Coordinates of C-alpha atoms and ligand atoms in Angstrom, one line a residue:
X6 CA 88.2 117.8 113.0
X7 CA 89.0 120.4 110.2
X8 CA 86.2 123.0 109.0
X9 CA 84.8 121.3 105.7
X10 CA 84.7 123.9 102.9
X11 CA 81.4 125.3 102.1
X12 CA 81.8 125.3 98.0
X13 CA 84.3 123.8 95.9
X14 CA 85.0 124.2 92.5
X15 CA 86.5 121.5 90.0
X16 CA 88.7 123.0 87.3
X17 CA 88.7 120.3 84.5
X18 CA 86.2 117.7 82.9
X19 CA 88.0 114.1 82.2
X20 CA 87.2 111.4 84.0
X21 CA 89.1 112.8 87.2
X22 CA 86.9 116.1 87.2
X23 CA 83.6 113.9 86.8
X24 CA 85.0 111.0 89.5
X25 CA 85.1 113.5 91.7
X26 CA 82.0 115.5 91.4
X27 CA 80.1 112.4 92.0
X28 CA 82.1 111.3 95.2
X29 CA 82.0 115.0 96.4
X30 CA 78.5 115.4 95.5
X31 CA 77.6 111.7 97.1
X32 CA 79.2 112.2 100.4
X33 CA 78.9 116.1 101.0
X34 CA 75.4 117.1 99.8
X35 CA 75.3 119.8 101.8
X36 CA 78.3 121.5 99.8
X37 CA 78.1 123.4 96.8
X38 CA 80.3 121.7 93.8
X39 CA 81.0 123.3 90.5
X40 CA 82.9 122.6 87.8
X41 CA 84.3 124.4 84.9
X42 CA 85.7 122.6 81.7
X43 CA 87.4 123.8 78.8
X44 CA 85.5 122.3 75.4
X45 CA 88.3 123.9 73.4
X46 CA 91.2 122.1 75.1
X47 CA 89.0 118.7 75.9
X48 CA 90.0 115.6 77.4
X49 CA 92.6 113.3 77.0
X50 CA 90.1 110.7 75.8
X51 CA 92.3 107.4 76.7
X52 CA 92.3 105.4 79.8
X53 CA 90.2 102.7 79.2
X54 CA 91.5 99.7 81.9
X55 CA 90.7 99.7 85.8
X56 CA 91.1 97.9 88.9
X57 CA 88.7 96.5 91.0
X58 CA 88.6 99.5 92.7
X59 CA 86.6 101.2 90.2
X60 CA 83.5 98.5 91.5
X61 CA 83.9 99.7 95.0
X62 CA 83.6 103.2 93.5
X63 CA 80.1 102.4 91.6
X64 CA 79.1 100.7 94.8
X65 CA 79.8 103.7 97.1
X66 CA 77.6 105.7 94.8
X67 CA 74.7 103.2 94.5
X68 CA 75.3 103.2 90.5
X69 CA 74.3 99.4 89.3
X70 CA 76.6 98.0 86.6
X71 CA 73.4 97.5 84.5
X72 CA 72.9 101.3 84.3
X73 CA 76.5 102.8 83.3
X74 CA 77.6 99.3 81.7
X75 CA 75.7 99.4 78.8
X76 CA 76.1 103.6 78.7
X77 CA 79.7 102.9 78.4
X78 CA 80.3 100.1 75.8
X79 CA 81.8 98.2 79.2
X80 CA 83.3 94.6 79.4
X81 CA 84.5 92.7 82.6
X82 CA 88.3 92.6 83.1
X83 CA 89.4 89.9 85.3
X84 CA 93.4 90.6 84.6
X85 CA 96.5 91.4 82.2
X86 CA 97.9 89.1 80.0
X87 CA 101.5 89.8 79.3
X88 CA 102.6 88.6 76.0
X89 CA 106.3 88.6 74.8
X90 CA 107.4 89.9 78.1
X91 CA 109.3 87.1 79.4
X92 CA 112.0 86.5 76.5
X93 CA 112.2 83.0 73.6
X94 CA 113.2 80.5 76.4
X95 CA 110.2 80.8 78.5
X96 CA 106.2 80.7 78.6
X97 CA 105.0 83.7 75.7
X98 CA 102.9 85.1 78.1
X99 CA 101.8 85.1 81.5
X100 CA 98.6 86.0 83.3
X101 CA 98.7 88.7 86.1
X102 CA 94.9 88.0 87.2
X103 CA 92.8 89.9 90.2
X104 CA 92.5 87.7 93.3
X105 CA 89.8 86.1 94.9
X106 CA 88.4 84.1 97.7
X107 CA 88.7 81.2 95.7
X108 CA 92.4 81.6 95.2
X109 CA 93.5 80.3 98.5
X110 CA 94.1 76.6 98.2
X111 CA 95.7 76.9 94.7
X112 CA 97.7 80.0 95.6
X113 CA 99.5 78.3 98.5
X114 CA 100.3 75.4 95.7
X115 CA 101.4 78.3 93.9
X116 CA 104.1 79.5 96.5
X117 CA 104.9 76.3 97.4
X118 CA 106.2 75.1 93.9
X119 CA 108.0 78.7 93.5
X120 CA 109.8 77.9 96.6
X121 CA 111.1 74.7 95.2
X122 CA 112.2 76.6 91.6
X123 CA 113.8 79.2 93.3
X124 CA 116.2 76.3 95.0
X125 CA 116.7 74.8 91.6
X126 CA 113.9 71.9 91.7
X127 CA 112.0 71.3 88.9
X128 CA 108.7 72.6 89.3
X129 CA 105.6 74.0 87.3
X130 CA 105.1 77.6 88.5
X131 CA 103.4 79.2 85.3
X132 CA 100.9 81.9 87.0
X133 CA 97.7 81.1 85.1
X134 CA 97.4 77.6 86.4
X135 CA 96.7 78.4 90.1
X136 CA 94.2 81.2 89.8
X137 CA 90.9 81.0 89.4
X138 CA 90.3 84.4 87.5
X139 CA 93.1 82.7 84.6
X140 CA 90.5 79.9 84.1
X141 CA 87.2 81.9 84.2
X142 CA 89.0 84.4 81.4
X143 CA 90.0 81.4 79.4
X144 CA 86.7 80.3 79.3
X145 CA 85.4 84.0 79.0
X146 CA 83.1 83.3 81.7
X147 CA 80.7 86.1 83.1
X148 CA 82.5 87.0 86.6
X149 CA 78.9 88.3 88.1
X150 CA 77.2 84.6 87.6
X151 CA 78.7 83.5 90.7
X152 CA 76.7 86.2 92.7
X153 CA 73.7 83.5 92.7
X154 CA 76.1 81.2 95.0
X155 CA 76.2 84.3 97.5
X156 CA 79.7 85.0 96.2
X157 CA 81.6 88.0 94.9
X158 CA 84.6 88.2 93.4
X159 CA 86.9 91.1 92.9
X160 CA 87.2 92.2 89.1
X161 CA 87.3 95.4 86.8
X162 CA 85.9 96.7 83.6
X163 CA 87.1 98.2 80.3
X164 CA 84.9 101.2 79.4
X165 CA 84.8 104.4 76.6
X166 CA 86.2 106.5 79.1
X167 CA 84.6 109.6 77.1
X168 CA 81.0 108.1 77.8
X169 CA 82.1 107.4 81.1
X170 CA 82.9 111.1 81.7
X171 CA 79.7 112.0 79.5
X172 CA 77.8 109.1 82.1
X173 CA 79.1 110.9 85.2
X174 CA 78.7 114.4 84.1
X175 CA 75.1 113.9 83.4
X176 CA 74.5 112.3 86.8
X177 CA 76.4 114.9 88.8
X178 CA 74.2 117.9 86.8
X179 CA 71.0 116.1 87.6
X180 CA 72.4 116.0 91.4
X181 CA 72.3 120.0 91.2
X182 CA 76.5 120.4 90.0
X183 CA 76.9 123.7 88.9
X184 CA 78.6 123.0 85.4
X185 CA 80.3 125.9 83.7
X186 CA 81.8 125.7 80.2
X187 CA 84.8 128.1 79.8
X188 CA 88.7 128.6 79.5
X189 CA 90.3 129.4 82.6
X190 CA 92.9 132.0 82.1
X191 CA 94.4 133.0 85.0
X192 CA 94.5 131.8 88.8
X193 CA 94.4 134.4 91.3
X194 CA 96.1 133.8 95.1
X195 CA 95.7 135.9 98.6
X196 CA 98.6 136.9 100.3
X197 CA 98.8 133.7 102.1
X198 CA 99.0 131.9 98.9
X199 CA 95.3 130.2 99.3
X200 CA 93.6 130.4 95.6
X201 CA 90.8 133.3 95.7
X202 CA 89.5 132.7 92.5
X203 CA 89.9 131.9 88.8
X204 CA 89.0 133.7 86.0
X205 CA 87.7 132.7 82.9
X206 CA 86.7 134.1 79.3
X207 CA 83.4 134.3 79.4
X208 CA 82.1 133.9 83.0
X209 CA 84.2 136.1 84.7
X210 CA 85.7 135.1 88.1
X211 CA 84.9 131.9 89.7
X212 CA 85.2 131.4 93.5
X213 CA 84.9 129.0 96.0
X214 CA 86.3 127.9 99.2
X215 CA 88.3 125.1 97.8
X216 CA 89.5 124.5 94.4
X217 CA 90.4 120.8 92.8
X218 CA 92.6 121.1 90.2
X219 CA 91.7 118.1 87.6
X220 CA 93.2 120.1 84.4
X221 CA 95.2 116.8 83.4
X222 CA 99.0 117.1 82.4
X223 CA 98.9 120.9 82.2
X224 CA 98.5 121.2 86.0
X225 CA 97.0 124.8 85.7
X226 CA 96.1 125.2 89.8
X227 CA 98.8 123.2 92.1
X228 CA 101.8 123.3 89.1
X229 CA 101.6 126.6 86.9
X230 CA 100.0 128.9 90.1
X231 CA 100.9 127.2 93.5
X232 CA 104.0 126.3 92.0
X233 CA 104.2 122.8 93.3
X234 CA 107.1 120.4 92.5
X235 CA 107.1 117.3 91.1
X236 CA 109.0 114.2 91.7
X237 CA 110.1 112.7 88.0
X238 CA 110.0 109.0 87.7
X239 CA 112.3 109.3 84.4
X240 CA 114.9 107.7 85.9
X241 CA 113.4 104.4 86.2
X242 CA 111.0 104.5 83.6
X243 CA 111.6 105.4 80.1
X244 CA 108.4 105.3 78.6
X245 CA 107.0 108.5 77.9
X246 CA 104.8 108.8 74.6
X247 CA 102.0 107.0 73.7
X248 CA 99.8 106.7 70.3
X249 CA 96.4 105.3 70.2
X250 CA 94.4 104.1 67.3
X251 CA 90.6 102.4 67.8
X252 CA 90.0 99.5 65.8
X253 CA 86.7 97.4 65.0
X254 CA 86.1 93.5 65.9
X255 CA 87.3 90.6 63.5
X256 CA 86.4 87.7 65.8
X257 CA 84.4 89.0 68.5
X258 CA 84.2 85.0 69.8
X259 CA 88.0 85.0 70.3
X260 CA 88.0 88.1 72.8
X261 CA 88.5 87.4 76.5
X262 CA 87.5 89.4 79.8
X263 CA 91.4 90.7 80.2
X264 CA 93.5 93.4 79.2
X265 CA 96.4 92.3 76.7
X266 CA 99.9 94.0 77.2
X267 CA 102.0 92.6 74.6
X268 CA 106.0 93.5 74.6
X269 CA 106.9 95.8 71.2
X270 CA 110.4 96.8 70.1
X271 CA 110.8 100.2 72.1
X272 CA 107.7 99.4 75.0
X273 CA 104.5 97.6 74.5
X274 CA 100.6 98.1 73.3
X275 CA 97.4 97.4 75.1
X276 CA 94.5 96.0 73.5
X277 CA 91.5 96.7 75.5
X278 CA 88.2 94.9 74.6
X279 CA 84.8 97.0 74.5
X280 CA 81.3 96.0 73.3
X281 CA 81.8 97.7 70.1
X282 CA 85.1 98.2 69.0
X283 CA 88.7 97.6 70.7
X284 CA 91.3 100.1 72.3
X285 CA 94.9 99.8 71.1
X286 CA 97.8 101.8 72.1
X287 CA 101.5 101.5 71.5
X288 CA 103.5 103.0 75.4
X289 CA 106.9 104.1 74.2
X290 CA 110.2 105.8 74.9
X291 CA 110.5 108.7 72.8
X292 CA 114.5 108.3 73.2
X293 CA 114.2 105.1 71.8
X294 CA 112.3 106.0 68.6
X295 CA 110.1 108.5 67.0
X296 CA 106.8 108.9 66.9
X297 CA 106.3 108.0 63.5
X298 CA 108.3 104.6 63.7
X299 CA 105.8 103.9 67.3
X300 CA 103.1 104.5 64.9
X301 CA 104.6 102.3 61.9
X302 CA 105.0 99.2 64.5
X303 CA 101.4 99.6 66.1
X304 CA 100.0 99.6 62.6
X305 CA 101.6 96.4 61.9
X306 CA 101.0 94.8 65.2
X307 CA 97.4 95.6 64.4
X308 CA 97.5 94.7 60.4
X309 CA 96.1 97.9 59.4
X310 CA 97.6 99.3 56.1
X311 CA 99.9 102.4 56.2
X312 CA 97.4 104.2 53.9
X313 CA 94.0 102.6 55.8
X314 CA 92.1 105.8 57.0
X315 CA 91.8 105.2 60.7
X316 CA 92.0 108.1 63.7
X317 CA 95.6 108.5 65.1
X318 CA 96.1 110.2 68.4
X319 CA 99.9 110.7 69.7
X320 CA 100.2 111.7 73.0
X321 CA 103.2 112.8 75.1
X322 CA 102.9 111.2 78.8
X323 CA 104.4 113.4 82.2
X324 CA 105.7 110.4 84.2
X325 CA 106.1 111.0 88.1
X326 CA 104.2 112.9 90.9
X327 CA 103.8 115.6 93.0
X328 CA 105.2 116.0 96.2
X329 CA 102.4 117.9 97.7
X330 CA 98.7 116.7 95.9
X331 CA 97.2 118.9 98.6
X332 CA 98.4 122.5 99.2
X333 CA 96.6 125.7 100.9
X334 CA 92.8 125.4 99.4
X335 CA 94.2 123.3 96.6
X336 CA 93.9 119.4 95.9
X337 CA 95.4 118.1 92.7
X338 CA 93.4 114.8 91.1
X339 CA 94.1 112.9 88.1
X340 CA 96.8 113.4 85.7
X341 CA 97.3 116.9 87.2
X342 CA 98.6 115.0 90.5
X343 CA 100.7 112.6 88.6
X344 CA 101.1 109.5 86.1
X345 CA 102.8 106.3 86.3
X346 CA 102.7 104.7 82.6
X347 CA 99.4 103.0 82.1
X348 CA 100.9 99.1 82.3
X349 CA 98.7 98.0 85.3
X350 CA 96.1 100.5 84.4
X351 CA 96.1 102.2 87.9
X352 CA 95.5 106.1 87.6
X353 CA 91.5 105.7 88.2
X354 CA 92.7 104.0 91.6
X355 CA 94.7 106.5 92.2
X356 CA 92.3 109.5 91.5
X357 CA 89.5 107.6 93.7
X358 CA 92.0 106.9 96.6
X359 CA 93.2 110.8 95.8
X360 CA 89.2 112.0 96.6
X361 CA 88.9 109.1 99.4
X362 CA 91.7 110.0 101.6
X363 CA 90.5 113.9 101.3
X364 CA 87.2 113.4 102.2
X365 CA 88.4 110.9 105.1
X366 CA 90.8 113.9 106.4
X367 CA 87.8 116.1 107.6
X368 CA 86.5 113.3 109.2
X369 CA 89.5 113.0 111.6
X370 CA 90.4 113.9 114.9
X371 CA 93.2 116.3 113.6
X372 CA 92.6 120.0 113.3
X373 CA 95.6 121.2 112.1
X374 CA 95.6 122.0 108.5
X375 CA 99.2 121.8 107.7
X376 CA 99.2 118.6 110.0
X377 CA 96.8 116.7 108.2
X378 CA 98.0 118.0 104.4
X379 CA 101.6 116.6 105.5
X380 CA 100.0 113.1 106.5
X381 CA 98.0 113.0 103.4
X382 CA 100.4 113.7 100.9
X383 CA 102.9 111.5 102.7
X384 CA 100.4 108.4 102.3
X385 CA 99.6 109.5 98.6
X386 CA 103.3 109.3 97.9
X387 CA 103.5 106.0 99.6
X388 CA 100.9 104.8 97.2
X389 CA 102.6 106.5 93.9
X390 CA 105.6 105.1 94.6
X391 CA 104.9 101.7 95.8
X392 CA 103.0 101.3 92.5
X393 CA 105.9 102.8 90.5
X394 CA 108.1 100.0 92.1
X395 CA 105.7 97.3 90.7
X396 CA 105.4 98.9 87.2
X397 CA 109.4 99.3 87.7
X398 CA 109.6 95.6 88.2
X399 CA 108.3 94.3 84.4
X400 CA 111.2 96.4 83.0
X401 CA 113.7 95.0 85.3
X402 CA 112.6 91.2 85.5
X403 CA 112.3 91.2 81.7
X404 CA 114.7 88.8 79.9
X405 CA 114.2 90.6 76.5
X406 CA 117.5 92.0 75.0
X407 CA 116.6 92.2 71.7
X408 CA 116.6 96.0 70.7
X409 CA 118.5 99.2 72.7
X410 CA 115.3 99.9 74.1
X411 CA 115.4 96.4 76.5
X412 CA 118.9 96.4 76.7
X413 CA 118.5 100.1 78.5
X414 CA 115.8 98.8 80.6
X415 CA 117.9 96.4 82.0
X416 CA 120.9 97.8 82.4
X417 CA 120.6 102.0 82.4
X418 CA 117.6 102.1 84.9
X419 CA 118.0 103.4 88.5
X420 CA 116.7 100.3 90.4
X421 CA 114.0 101.2 93.3
X422 CA 115.6 100.4 96.7
X423 CA 112.6 98.2 97.8
X424 CA 112.6 96.4 94.5
X425 CA 116.1 95.8 94.9
X426 CA 115.8 94.1 98.3
X427 CA 112.6 92.3 97.4
X428 CA 115.1 90.6 94.3
X429 CA 117.7 90.1 96.2
X430 CA 116.0 87.9 98.7
X431 CA 114.4 85.9 95.9
X432 CA 117.4 85.4 94.1
X433 CA 119.3 84.4 97.3
X434 CA 117.1 82.0 98.9
X435 CA 116.2 84.7 101.5
X436 CA 112.3 84.8 103.2
X437 CA 110.6 87.5 100.6
X438 CA 107.6 87.2 102.7
X439 CA 110.0 89.0 105.7
X440 CA 110.7 91.5 102.9
X441 CA 107.4 91.9 102.0
X442 CA 106.0 92.7 105.2
X443 CA 108.7 94.9 106.5
X444 CA 107.8 96.9 103.5
X445 CA 103.8 96.9 103.9
X446 CA 103.4 100.5 104.1
X447 CA 105.1 101.1 100.8
X448 CA 103.6 98.7 99.0
X449 CA 100.9 98.3 96.9
X450 CA 101.1 95.2 95.7
X451 CA 101.1 92.4 97.7
X452 CA 102.6 88.7 97.8
X453 CA 100.3 86.9 95.0
X454 CA 101.4 89.8 92.8
X455 CA 104.7 89.9 93.1
X456 CA 104.7 85.8 92.9
X457 CA 103.1 86.3 89.5
X458 CA 105.9 88.4 88.1
X459 CA 108.6 87.0 89.4
X460 CA 107.2 83.3 88.1
X461 CA 105.9 85.1 85.0
X462 CA 109.2 86.2 83.7
X463 CA 111.1 83.2 84.9
X464 CA 113.2 84.5 87.3
X465 CA 114.4 81.4 88.6
X466 CA 118.0 79.7 88.1
X467 CA 118.6 77.8 85.1
X468 CA 119.9 74.0 85.8
X469 CA 117.0 72.3 87.8
X470 CA 117.0 69.1 89.9
X471 CA 113.9 66.7 90.7
X472 CA 111.9 66.3 93.7
X473 CA 109.0 64.6 94.7
X474 CA 107.9 67.6 97.1
X475 CA 106.4 69.2 93.9
X476 CA 102.6 70.4 94.3
X477 CA 101.0 68.8 91.9
X478 CA 99.6 71.4 88.9
X479 CA 97.0 68.9 87.6
X480 CA 95.5 69.2 90.9
X481 CA 95.4 72.9 90.4
X482 CA 94.4 72.7 87.2
X483 CA 91.7 70.5 88.5
X484 CA 90.7 72.8 91.1
X485 CA 90.1 75.8 89.0
X486 CA 87.8 74.4 86.6
X487 CA 85.7 72.8 89.4
X488 CA 85.2 75.8 90.9
X489 CA 84.4 77.6 87.4
X490 CA 81.7 74.9 87.0
X491 CA 80.3 74.9 90.3
X492 CA 80.3 78.8 91.1
X493 CA 79.9 80.1 87.5
X494 CA 78.8 77.6 85.0
X495 CA 75.9 76.0 87.2
Ligands
FAD27 C1 98.7 106.6 76.7 C2 97.6 106.8 78.1 C3 96.8 105.5 78.8 C4 96.2 105.4 79.9 N1 95.7 104.5 80.0 C5 95.1 104.1 81.5 C6 94.4 102.9 81.7 O1 94.3 102.1 81.0 N2 93.7 103.2 83.1 C7 93.9 104.3 84.0 O2 93.0 104.2 84.8 N3 94.3 105.7 83.4 C8 94.8 105.4 82.2 N4 95.4 106.7 81.6 C9 95.1 107.8 82.7 C10 93.7 108.2 82.2 O3 93.7 108.7 80.8 C11 93.7 109.5 83.1 O4 93.9 109.3 84.3 C12 91.9 110.0 83.0 O5 91.2 110.1 81.9 C13 91.6 111.3 83.9 O6 92.4 111.9 82.8 P1 91.9 113.8 83.5 O7 90.8 113.9 84.0 O8 93.2 113.8 84.8 O9 92.5 114.8 82.6 P2 91.9 115.1 81.3 O10 91.1 114.3 80.6 O11 92.7 115.7 80.5 O12 91.3 116.1 81.2 C14 91.5 117.7 81.8 C15 90.3 118.5 82.1 O13 90.7 119.7 82.4 C16 90.1 120.6 81.4 N5 91.5 121.8 81.1 C17 92.5 122.2 81.4 N6 93.4 123.1 81.5 C18 91.9 123.9 81.8 C19 91.7 125.3 81.6 N7 92.6 126.2 81.3 N8 90.4 125.7 81.7 C20 89.4 124.9 81.3 N9 89.6 123.7 81.9 C21 90.9 123.0 81.7 C22 90.2 119.9 80.0 O14 89.3 120.4 79.1 C23 89.5 118.7 80.5 O15 88.4 118.8 80.7 C24 96.1 106.6 80.7 C25 96.5 107.6 80.1 C26 97.4 107.8 78.9 C27 98.0 109.1 78.5

């Protein structure tokens, strides 16, 4: 087994830094954990949607929803509504749900009908009809209501990311973490390339056995000091900037437990409902519009006058991932290790996975550090690339061609290899499950997600025949309503 470090210094106090701190305090109570963060630089302050993975995070730490959710203005999230992505001749939106055991019977009907539609047979294939989470979302149902029936389904959260950082910071400090507020100015390496210490403005040199780089996009340790290289995703994903505006509710009763992702002229806009306000932002390609144009378009979408006094934040995004997330005695976690645009809100899931797998490496039988690091880095790269492929699918599958941005997405982006294989099988009546299964180690999204995006974006032949083999969508609708009433509303 690898020898666990006796002391760990986390550099950076964004969500990644504080999630890492709490995880390590939980699994390594005998290790001295410290965190240094800069008040001058601050945190990125966006990133308010999650995947169901985050539910597991709080569970692992024994943090109850009633304790953290009110402190972070958090709401439940049952999936993402994609609006305006599919093109004018199709449904205006489709829902990518979080799946649950309740979906099994109706999911099979969905797969069956998609199979017919791929062969040119008329069949209802809107994903929203076949998954219970879509029904729960439409009825604005509390997903925890089914606990009284001894049923626990997957769901995620929306939250105020700054408040979540503060909540996790207070908890970590209470558990004994040493917290330093200072700017890291330099990183000293020994002759082997390991980090010896980081020097700060006011606290001198801070040393540890192991260092964790949570410095966000600046990647101060792993990239600037250890010179680890990245794989850019810029040939497959155009979006590299964002503008964010928070708004107050005008009609709270219309809010559903979902993130909305609304396609705009040169990217897409998120809308995230919190208990006290909404988070909104436009993720766009600065090669297609300027930051001023993006802000104007976002203001228009939100119905905010140009002269209205709202706080607007412009952000640049570095899209890609490190080749080595763990190198020498340094691990990169969070934006410092990479970022795929937030279309499926996967960044915190990657953060968790990065920490969990790191800790597990010390519990495995492997004794050689380099071998452990190589296998760790390979695994993380597979997950990053797997998510990347699913994100790219949105841009390859959209039927939109109304601006240069959407046309460029359609025709001028490199197509990832596995995605091309999936699309080829889907379009040519081949066994898609076989392709998904062949690539299972490289895919993060499974069959239901692939069917939802392919059907949601309308990837089917246009001329349709009628058939009697169609699964009855009325039956699916009735099933989703019945389980909602049985498990959540009674
Ligand atoms: C537009 C956008 C939308 C996003 N949406 C989502 C989403 O919906 N869901 C999701 O999961 N994620 C999302 N993310 C990603 C999410 O914001 C981040 O993964 C998350 O906030 C963690 O960031 P971080 O802690 O790595 O970096 P940061 O928040 O940038 O924190 C970096 C920390 O390092 C410190 N630091 C930096 N340099 C130094 C130094 N020299 N000395 C001392 N301290 C230093 C800073 O002060 C700060 O404390 C989004 C990101 C962007 C850009």
